[in-house]
Coordinates of C-alpha atoms in Angstrom, one line a residue:
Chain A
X191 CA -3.9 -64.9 -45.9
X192 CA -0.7 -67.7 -46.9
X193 CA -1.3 -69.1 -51.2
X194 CA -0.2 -72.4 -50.1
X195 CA 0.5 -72.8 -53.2
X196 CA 3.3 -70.8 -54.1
X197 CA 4.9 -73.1 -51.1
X198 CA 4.8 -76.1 -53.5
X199 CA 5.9 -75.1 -56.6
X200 CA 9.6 -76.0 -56.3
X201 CA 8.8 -79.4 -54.9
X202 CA 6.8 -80.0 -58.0
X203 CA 9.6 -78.8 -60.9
X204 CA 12.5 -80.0 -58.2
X205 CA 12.9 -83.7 -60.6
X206 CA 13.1 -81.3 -63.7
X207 CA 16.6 -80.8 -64.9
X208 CA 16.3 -78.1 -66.8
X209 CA 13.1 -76.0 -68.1
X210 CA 13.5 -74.0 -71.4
X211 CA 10.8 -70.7 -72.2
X212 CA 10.2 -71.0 -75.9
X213 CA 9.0 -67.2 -76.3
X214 CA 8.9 -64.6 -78.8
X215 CA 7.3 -60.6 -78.9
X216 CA 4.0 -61.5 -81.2
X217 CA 1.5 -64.4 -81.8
X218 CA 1.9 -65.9 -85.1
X219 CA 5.3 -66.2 -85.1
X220 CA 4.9 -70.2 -84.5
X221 CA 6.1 -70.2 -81.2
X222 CA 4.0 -73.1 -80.5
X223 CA 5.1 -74.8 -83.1
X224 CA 9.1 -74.4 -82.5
X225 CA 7.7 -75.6 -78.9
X226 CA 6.1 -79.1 -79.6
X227 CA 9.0 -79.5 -82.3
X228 CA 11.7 -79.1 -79.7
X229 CA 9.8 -81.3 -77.2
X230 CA 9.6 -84.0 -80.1
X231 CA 12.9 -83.5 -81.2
X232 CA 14.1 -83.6 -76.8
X233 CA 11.6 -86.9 -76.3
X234 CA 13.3 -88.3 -79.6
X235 CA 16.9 -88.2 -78.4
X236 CA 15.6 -90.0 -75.2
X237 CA 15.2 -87.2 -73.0
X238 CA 12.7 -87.1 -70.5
X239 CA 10.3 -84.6 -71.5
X240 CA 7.7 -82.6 -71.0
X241 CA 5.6 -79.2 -72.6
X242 CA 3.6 -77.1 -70.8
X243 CA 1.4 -74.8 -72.7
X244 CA 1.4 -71.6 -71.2
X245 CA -0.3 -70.0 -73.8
X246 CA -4.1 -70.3 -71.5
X247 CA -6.5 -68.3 -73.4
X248 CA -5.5 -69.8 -76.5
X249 CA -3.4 -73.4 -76.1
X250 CA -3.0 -74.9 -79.8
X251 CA -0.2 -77.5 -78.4
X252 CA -2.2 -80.4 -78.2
X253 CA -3.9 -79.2 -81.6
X254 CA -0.2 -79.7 -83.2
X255 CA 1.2 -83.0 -81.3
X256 CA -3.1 -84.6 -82.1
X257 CA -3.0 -85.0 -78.1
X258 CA -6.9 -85.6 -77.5
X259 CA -8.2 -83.3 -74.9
X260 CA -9.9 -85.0 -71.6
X261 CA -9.2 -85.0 -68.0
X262 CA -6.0 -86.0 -66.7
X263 CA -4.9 -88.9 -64.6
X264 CA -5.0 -87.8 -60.7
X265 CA -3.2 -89.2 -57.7
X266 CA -1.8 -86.8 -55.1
X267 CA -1.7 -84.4 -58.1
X268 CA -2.7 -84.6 -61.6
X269 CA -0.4 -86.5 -64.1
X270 CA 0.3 -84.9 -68.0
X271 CA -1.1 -86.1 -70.9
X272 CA 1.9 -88.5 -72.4
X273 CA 1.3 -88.1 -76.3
X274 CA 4.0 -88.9 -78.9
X275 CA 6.7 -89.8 -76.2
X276 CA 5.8 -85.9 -74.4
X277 CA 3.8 -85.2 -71.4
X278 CA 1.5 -82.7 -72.3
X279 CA -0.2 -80.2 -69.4
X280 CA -2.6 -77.8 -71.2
X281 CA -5.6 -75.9 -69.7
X282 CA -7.4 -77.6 -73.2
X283 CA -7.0 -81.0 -71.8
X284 CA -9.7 -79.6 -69.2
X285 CA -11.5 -77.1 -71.5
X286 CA -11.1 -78.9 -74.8
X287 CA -12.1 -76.0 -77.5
X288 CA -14.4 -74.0 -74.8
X289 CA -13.2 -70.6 -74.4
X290 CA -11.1 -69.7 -71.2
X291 CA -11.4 -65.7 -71.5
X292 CA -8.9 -64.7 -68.6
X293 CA -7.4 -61.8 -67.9
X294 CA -5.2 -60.3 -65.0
X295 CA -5.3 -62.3 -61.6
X296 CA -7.6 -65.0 -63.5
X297 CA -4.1 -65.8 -65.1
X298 CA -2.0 -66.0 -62.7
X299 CA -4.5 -67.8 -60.1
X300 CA -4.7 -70.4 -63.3
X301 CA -0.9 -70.5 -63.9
X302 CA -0.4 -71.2 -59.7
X303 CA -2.8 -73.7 -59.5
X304 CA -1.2 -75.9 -62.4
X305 CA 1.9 -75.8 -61.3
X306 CA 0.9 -76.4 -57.7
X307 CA -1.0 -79.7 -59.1
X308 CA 1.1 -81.4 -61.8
X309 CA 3.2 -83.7 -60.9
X310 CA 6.2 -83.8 -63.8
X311 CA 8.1 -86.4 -61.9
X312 CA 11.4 -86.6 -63.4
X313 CA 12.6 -85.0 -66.6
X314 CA 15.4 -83.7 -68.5
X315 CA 13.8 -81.0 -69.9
X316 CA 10.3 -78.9 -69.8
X317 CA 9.3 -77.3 -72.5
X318 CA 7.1 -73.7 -71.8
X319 CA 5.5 -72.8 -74.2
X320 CA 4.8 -69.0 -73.7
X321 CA 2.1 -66.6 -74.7
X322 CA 3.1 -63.9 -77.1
X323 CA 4.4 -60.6 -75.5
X324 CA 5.1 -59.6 -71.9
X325 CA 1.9 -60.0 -70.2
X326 CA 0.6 -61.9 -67.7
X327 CA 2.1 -65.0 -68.1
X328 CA 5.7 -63.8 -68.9
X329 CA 5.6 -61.8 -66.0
X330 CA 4.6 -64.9 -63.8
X331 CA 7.3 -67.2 -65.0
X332 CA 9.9 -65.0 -64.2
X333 CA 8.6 -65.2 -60.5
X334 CA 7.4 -68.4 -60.5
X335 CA 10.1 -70.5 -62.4
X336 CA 12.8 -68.6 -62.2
X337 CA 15.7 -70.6 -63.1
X338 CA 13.8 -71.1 -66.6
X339 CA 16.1 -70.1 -69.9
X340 CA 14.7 -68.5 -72.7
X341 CA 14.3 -69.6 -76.3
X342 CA 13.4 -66.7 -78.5
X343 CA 11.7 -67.1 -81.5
X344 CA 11.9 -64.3 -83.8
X345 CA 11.0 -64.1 -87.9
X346 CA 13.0 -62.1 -90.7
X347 CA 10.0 -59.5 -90.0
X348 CA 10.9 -56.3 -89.0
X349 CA 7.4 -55.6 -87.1
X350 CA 8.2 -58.9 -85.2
X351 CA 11.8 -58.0 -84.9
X352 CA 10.9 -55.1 -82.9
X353 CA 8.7 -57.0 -80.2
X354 CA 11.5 -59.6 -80.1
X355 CA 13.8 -56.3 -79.0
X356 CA 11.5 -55.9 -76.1
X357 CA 11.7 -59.1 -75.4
X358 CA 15.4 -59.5 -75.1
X359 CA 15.6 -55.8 -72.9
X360 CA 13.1 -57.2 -70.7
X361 CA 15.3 -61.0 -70.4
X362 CA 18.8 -59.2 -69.9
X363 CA 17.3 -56.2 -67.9
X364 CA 15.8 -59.4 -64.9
X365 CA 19.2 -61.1 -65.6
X366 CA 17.4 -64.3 -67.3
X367 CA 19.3 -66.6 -69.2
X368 CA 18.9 -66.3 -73.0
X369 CA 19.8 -69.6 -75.0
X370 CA 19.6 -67.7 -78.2
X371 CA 17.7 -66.8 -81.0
X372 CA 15.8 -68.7 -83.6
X373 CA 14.5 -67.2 -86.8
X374 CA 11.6 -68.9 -87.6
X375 CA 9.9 -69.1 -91.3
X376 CA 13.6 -68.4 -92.5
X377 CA 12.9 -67.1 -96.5
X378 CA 16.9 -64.7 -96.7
X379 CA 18.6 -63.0 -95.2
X380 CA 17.5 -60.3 -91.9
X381 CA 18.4 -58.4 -89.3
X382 CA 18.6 -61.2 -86.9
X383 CA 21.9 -61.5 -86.8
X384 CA 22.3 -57.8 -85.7
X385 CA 19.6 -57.9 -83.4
X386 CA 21.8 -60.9 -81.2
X387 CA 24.7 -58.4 -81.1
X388 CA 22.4 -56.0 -79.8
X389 CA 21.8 -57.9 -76.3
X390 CA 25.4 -60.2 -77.0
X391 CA 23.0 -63.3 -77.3
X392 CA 23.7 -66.4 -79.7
X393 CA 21.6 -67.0 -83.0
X394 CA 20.9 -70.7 -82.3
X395 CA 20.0 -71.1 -86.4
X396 CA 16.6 -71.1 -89.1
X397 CA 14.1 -72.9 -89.2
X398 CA 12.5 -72.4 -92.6
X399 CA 9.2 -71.6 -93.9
X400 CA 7.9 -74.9 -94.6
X401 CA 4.5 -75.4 -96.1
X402 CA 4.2 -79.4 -95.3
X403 CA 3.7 -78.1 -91.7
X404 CA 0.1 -77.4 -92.0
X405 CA -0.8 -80.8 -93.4
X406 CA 1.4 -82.2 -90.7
X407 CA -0.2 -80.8 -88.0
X408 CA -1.6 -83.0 -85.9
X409 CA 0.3 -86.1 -86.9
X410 CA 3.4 -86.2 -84.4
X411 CA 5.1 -89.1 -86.9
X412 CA 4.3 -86.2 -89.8
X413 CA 5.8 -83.6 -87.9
X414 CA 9.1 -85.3 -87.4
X415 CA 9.9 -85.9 -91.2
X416 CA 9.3 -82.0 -92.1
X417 CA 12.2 -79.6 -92.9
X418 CA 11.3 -77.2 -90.3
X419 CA 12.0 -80.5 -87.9
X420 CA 15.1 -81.2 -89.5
X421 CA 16.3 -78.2 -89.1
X422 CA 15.3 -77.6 -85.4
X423 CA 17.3 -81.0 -84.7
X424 CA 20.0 -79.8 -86.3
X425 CA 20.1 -76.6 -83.6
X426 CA 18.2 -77.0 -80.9
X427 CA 20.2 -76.4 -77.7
X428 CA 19.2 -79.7 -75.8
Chain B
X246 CA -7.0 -87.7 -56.2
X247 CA -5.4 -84.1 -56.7
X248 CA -6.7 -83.0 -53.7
X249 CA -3.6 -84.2 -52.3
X250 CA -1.5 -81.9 -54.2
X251 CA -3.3 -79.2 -52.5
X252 CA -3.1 -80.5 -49.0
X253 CA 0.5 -81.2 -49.7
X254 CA 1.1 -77.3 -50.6
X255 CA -0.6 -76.4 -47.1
X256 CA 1.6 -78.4 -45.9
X257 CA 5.2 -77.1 -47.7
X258 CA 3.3 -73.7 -46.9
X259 CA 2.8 -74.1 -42.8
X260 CA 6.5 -75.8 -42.6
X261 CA 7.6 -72.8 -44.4
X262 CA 6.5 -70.5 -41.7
X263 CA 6.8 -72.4 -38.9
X264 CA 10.9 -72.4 -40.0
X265 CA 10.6 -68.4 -40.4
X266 CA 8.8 -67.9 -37.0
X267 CA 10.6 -70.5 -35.0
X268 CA 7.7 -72.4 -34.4
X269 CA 8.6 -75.5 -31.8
X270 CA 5.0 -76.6 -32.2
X271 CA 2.2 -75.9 -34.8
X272 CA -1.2 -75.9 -33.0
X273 CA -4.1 -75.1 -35.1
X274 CA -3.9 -73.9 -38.8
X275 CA -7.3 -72.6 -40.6
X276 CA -7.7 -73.3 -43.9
X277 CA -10.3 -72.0 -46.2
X278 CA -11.7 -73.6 -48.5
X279 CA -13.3 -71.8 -51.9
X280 CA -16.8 -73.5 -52.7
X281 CA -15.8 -72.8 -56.3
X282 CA -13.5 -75.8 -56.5
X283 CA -16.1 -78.3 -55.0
X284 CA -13.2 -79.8 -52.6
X285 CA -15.3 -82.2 -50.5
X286 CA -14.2 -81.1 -46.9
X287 CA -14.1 -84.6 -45.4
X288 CA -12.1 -85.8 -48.0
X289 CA -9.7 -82.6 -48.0
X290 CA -9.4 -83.0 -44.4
X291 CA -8.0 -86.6 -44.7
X292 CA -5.6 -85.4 -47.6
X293 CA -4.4 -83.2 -44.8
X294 CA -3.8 -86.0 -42.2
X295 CA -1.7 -88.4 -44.9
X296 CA 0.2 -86.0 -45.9
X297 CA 0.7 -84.4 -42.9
X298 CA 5.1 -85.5 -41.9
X299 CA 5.0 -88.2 -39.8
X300 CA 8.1 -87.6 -38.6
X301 CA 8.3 -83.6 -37.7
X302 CA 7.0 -83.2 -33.8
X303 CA 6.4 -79.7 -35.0
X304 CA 3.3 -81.4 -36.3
X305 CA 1.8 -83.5 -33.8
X306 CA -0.6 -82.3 -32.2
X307 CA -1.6 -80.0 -35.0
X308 CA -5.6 -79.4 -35.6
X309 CA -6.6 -78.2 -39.0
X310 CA -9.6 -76.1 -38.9
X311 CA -11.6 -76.2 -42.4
X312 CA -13.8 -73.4 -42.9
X313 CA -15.7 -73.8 -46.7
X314 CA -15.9 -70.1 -48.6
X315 CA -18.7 -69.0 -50.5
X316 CA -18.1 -67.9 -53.9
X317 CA -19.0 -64.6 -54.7
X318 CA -18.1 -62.8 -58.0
X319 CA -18.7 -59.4 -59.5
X320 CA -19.4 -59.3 -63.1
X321 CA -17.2 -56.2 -64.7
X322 CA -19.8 -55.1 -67.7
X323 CA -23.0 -54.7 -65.5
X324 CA -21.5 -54.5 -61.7
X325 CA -24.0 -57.6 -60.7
X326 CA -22.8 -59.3 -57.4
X327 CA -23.7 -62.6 -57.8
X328 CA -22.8 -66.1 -55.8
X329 CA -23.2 -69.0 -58.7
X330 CA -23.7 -72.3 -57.6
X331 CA -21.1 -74.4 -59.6
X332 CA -23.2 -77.7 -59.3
X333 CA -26.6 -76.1 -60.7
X334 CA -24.9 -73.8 -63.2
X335 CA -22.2 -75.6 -64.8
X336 CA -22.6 -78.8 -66.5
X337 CA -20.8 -81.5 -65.1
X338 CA -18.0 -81.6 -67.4
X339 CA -17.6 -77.7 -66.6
X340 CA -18.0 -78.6 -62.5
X341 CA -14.7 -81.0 -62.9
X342 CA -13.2 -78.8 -65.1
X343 CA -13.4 -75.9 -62.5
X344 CA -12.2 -78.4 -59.4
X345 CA -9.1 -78.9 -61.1
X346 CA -8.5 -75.3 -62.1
X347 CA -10.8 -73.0 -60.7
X348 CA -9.8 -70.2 -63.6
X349 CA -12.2 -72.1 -65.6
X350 CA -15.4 -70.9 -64.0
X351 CA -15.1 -67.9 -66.3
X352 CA -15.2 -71.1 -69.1
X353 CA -18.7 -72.5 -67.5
X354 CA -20.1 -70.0 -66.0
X355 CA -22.2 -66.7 -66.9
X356 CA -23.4 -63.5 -64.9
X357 CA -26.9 -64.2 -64.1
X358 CA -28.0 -60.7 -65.2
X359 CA -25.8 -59.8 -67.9
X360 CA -23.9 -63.4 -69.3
X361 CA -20.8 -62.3 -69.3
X362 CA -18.1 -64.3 -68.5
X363 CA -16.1 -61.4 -67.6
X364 CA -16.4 -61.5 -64.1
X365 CA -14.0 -61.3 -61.0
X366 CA -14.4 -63.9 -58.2
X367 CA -14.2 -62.1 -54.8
X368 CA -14.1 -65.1 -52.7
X369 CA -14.6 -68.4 -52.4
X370 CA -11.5 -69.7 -55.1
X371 CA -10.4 -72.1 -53.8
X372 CA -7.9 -73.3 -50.5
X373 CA -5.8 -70.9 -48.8
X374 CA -4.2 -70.6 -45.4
X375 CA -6.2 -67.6 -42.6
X376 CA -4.4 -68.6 -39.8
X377 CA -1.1 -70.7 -38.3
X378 CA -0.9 -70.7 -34.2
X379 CA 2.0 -71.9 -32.8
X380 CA 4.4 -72.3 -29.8
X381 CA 7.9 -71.1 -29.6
X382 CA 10.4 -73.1 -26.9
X383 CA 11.5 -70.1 -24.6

């Protein structure tokens, strides 16, 4: 038996230019959120650009850019969601806020089948935006998209510090190219420095811990004039 | 439609191993399709044809042989085997949800004895490739 569909997969991301993981070792770390800001910040310099939300059984990134949800545009493929100057794929653009509960082969069989059916066209840069941790999904992107570089998001916490080691043995162990780290919710100094050294990678900057992203959420004009957006512009490695 | 997507992978995925076996000429290619996804066969089959290379004699006098797949899932909790019938069971927001992306029948759908949406799906998915015949020049 031949998954056609792992045939088609570098036809469909062959216009991208470049594809950039935003990932991290734990949920909660706003991975999500770094994601849509760098796809804002990308679309706003007038890159092409897209974000794919990779996070299936729990996709938030339409929840922060206020993408509505509804069935995409199809024509010898299906066409993402263009919000806020981004074009958004999302398994909520099909589910809206229904549960997906997926686990194992589920995943992967979901993963496969978007990327067999989107077509991106052509961008500068697509944005993944990755589950937390090394499960499924990670796993599948390394095989899937595998010239992809990864954007790690850590925090000043230790606990997170230590599933953002993982991480970074994992990316340097399968040789993947690691843009750097990004401390996220910056409040003083950490050990983020000293975990780059670790694994010889870059630390790309802070973003801080900036409360006027809640109310921004949602609101992609809102989004742009926080801090934590300023701040990504000022480092994000586009 | 994005049933063209899919016939365009066959596609990639039969010129892929007719390059790897040396194929001169691709005869006869069975493709199943997974009753899950709802892919109307006629239309699937004329995907096939327009997409199908015009200009690579490898492909002229291929015949695609669709076969549909019946679904059939085992729940994990209870054990049930079970065939759901995506048109009666799912709404029909759910039904095009789970033609697009096939993953979302665990979204829409239940086990009939136990409602759990924890269930693997056996067969029936959606389109893959059985069988490629060919002809090598000698």
């Amino acid at each position: 038996m031949i998954d056609p569909r792992l045939a088609v997969i570098d036809t469909r991301l062959a216009g991208v230019r470049r594809i950039v993981a935003v990932t991290g070792g734990k949920g909660g770390i706003g991975k999500s959120t770094i994601a849509c800001l760098l796809a804002l910040a990308a679309a706003d310099r007038g890159l092409r650009t897209g974000l794919f939300d990779l996070d299936l059984t729990s996709p938030t990134d339409h929840v922060i850019l206020g993408a509505p949800t509804g069935f995409p545009d199809e024509e010898f493929g299906i066409d993402p969601a263009m919000h806020a100057g981004v074009g958004l794929m999302s398994l909520a653009l099909f589910a809206g806020s229904t549960p997906a509960p997926l686990r194992g082969d589920a995943l992967t069989n979901a993963v496969l089948e978007l990327l067999a059916i989107t077509r991106w066209g052509e961008l500068d840069l697509l944005v993944l935006d990755m589950p937390p941790g090394l499960g499924d999904t990670a796993l599948d992107a390394m095989r899937f998209v595998p010239r992809c570089e990864y954007l790690v998001v850590t925090t000043p916490s230790t606990v997170v510090r230590e599933t953002v080691r993982r991480t970074l043995r994992l990316l340097k162990e399968r040789g993947a190219p690691v843009l750097g780290l990004l401390e996220n919710m910056q409040v003083g100094e950490s050990g983020t420095a000293a975990l780059a050294a670790e694994f010889g990678a870059t630390v790309l900057g802070s973003v801080p811990r900036d409360d006027a992203l809640e109310a921004a959420t949602g609101d992609p004009d809102a989004l742009r004039k926080t801090a934590a957006a300023a701040a990504l512009r000022a480092i994000a490695p586009l | 439609m994005h049933e063209y997507a899919l016939a365009d992978a066959v596609i990639a995925a039969v010129r892929k191993t007719a390059a790897d076996e040396r194929l001169a000429r691709v005869l006869r290619v069975e493709v199943r399709v997974g009753a899950l996804q709802s892919i109307d066969e006629h239309t699937f089959a004329r995907a096939l044809d327009t997409v199908r290379p015009p200009d690579d004699a490898r492909f002229a006098a291929v015949e695609f042989a669709l076969s549909l797949v019946p679904v059939r899932c085992r729940c994990r909790p209870c054990g049930a085997e079970y065939g759901p019938e995506v048109g009666a069971e799912a709404d029909a927001h759910g039904a095009e949800a789970i033609h697009f992306v096939p993953e979302l029948a665990h979204s829409y759908l239940r086990c009939p004895r136990c409602q759990s949406p924890d269930f693997d799906i056996l067969e029936g998915r959606g389109v893959t490739i059985g069988r490629i015949e060919g002809e090598r020049d000698e």
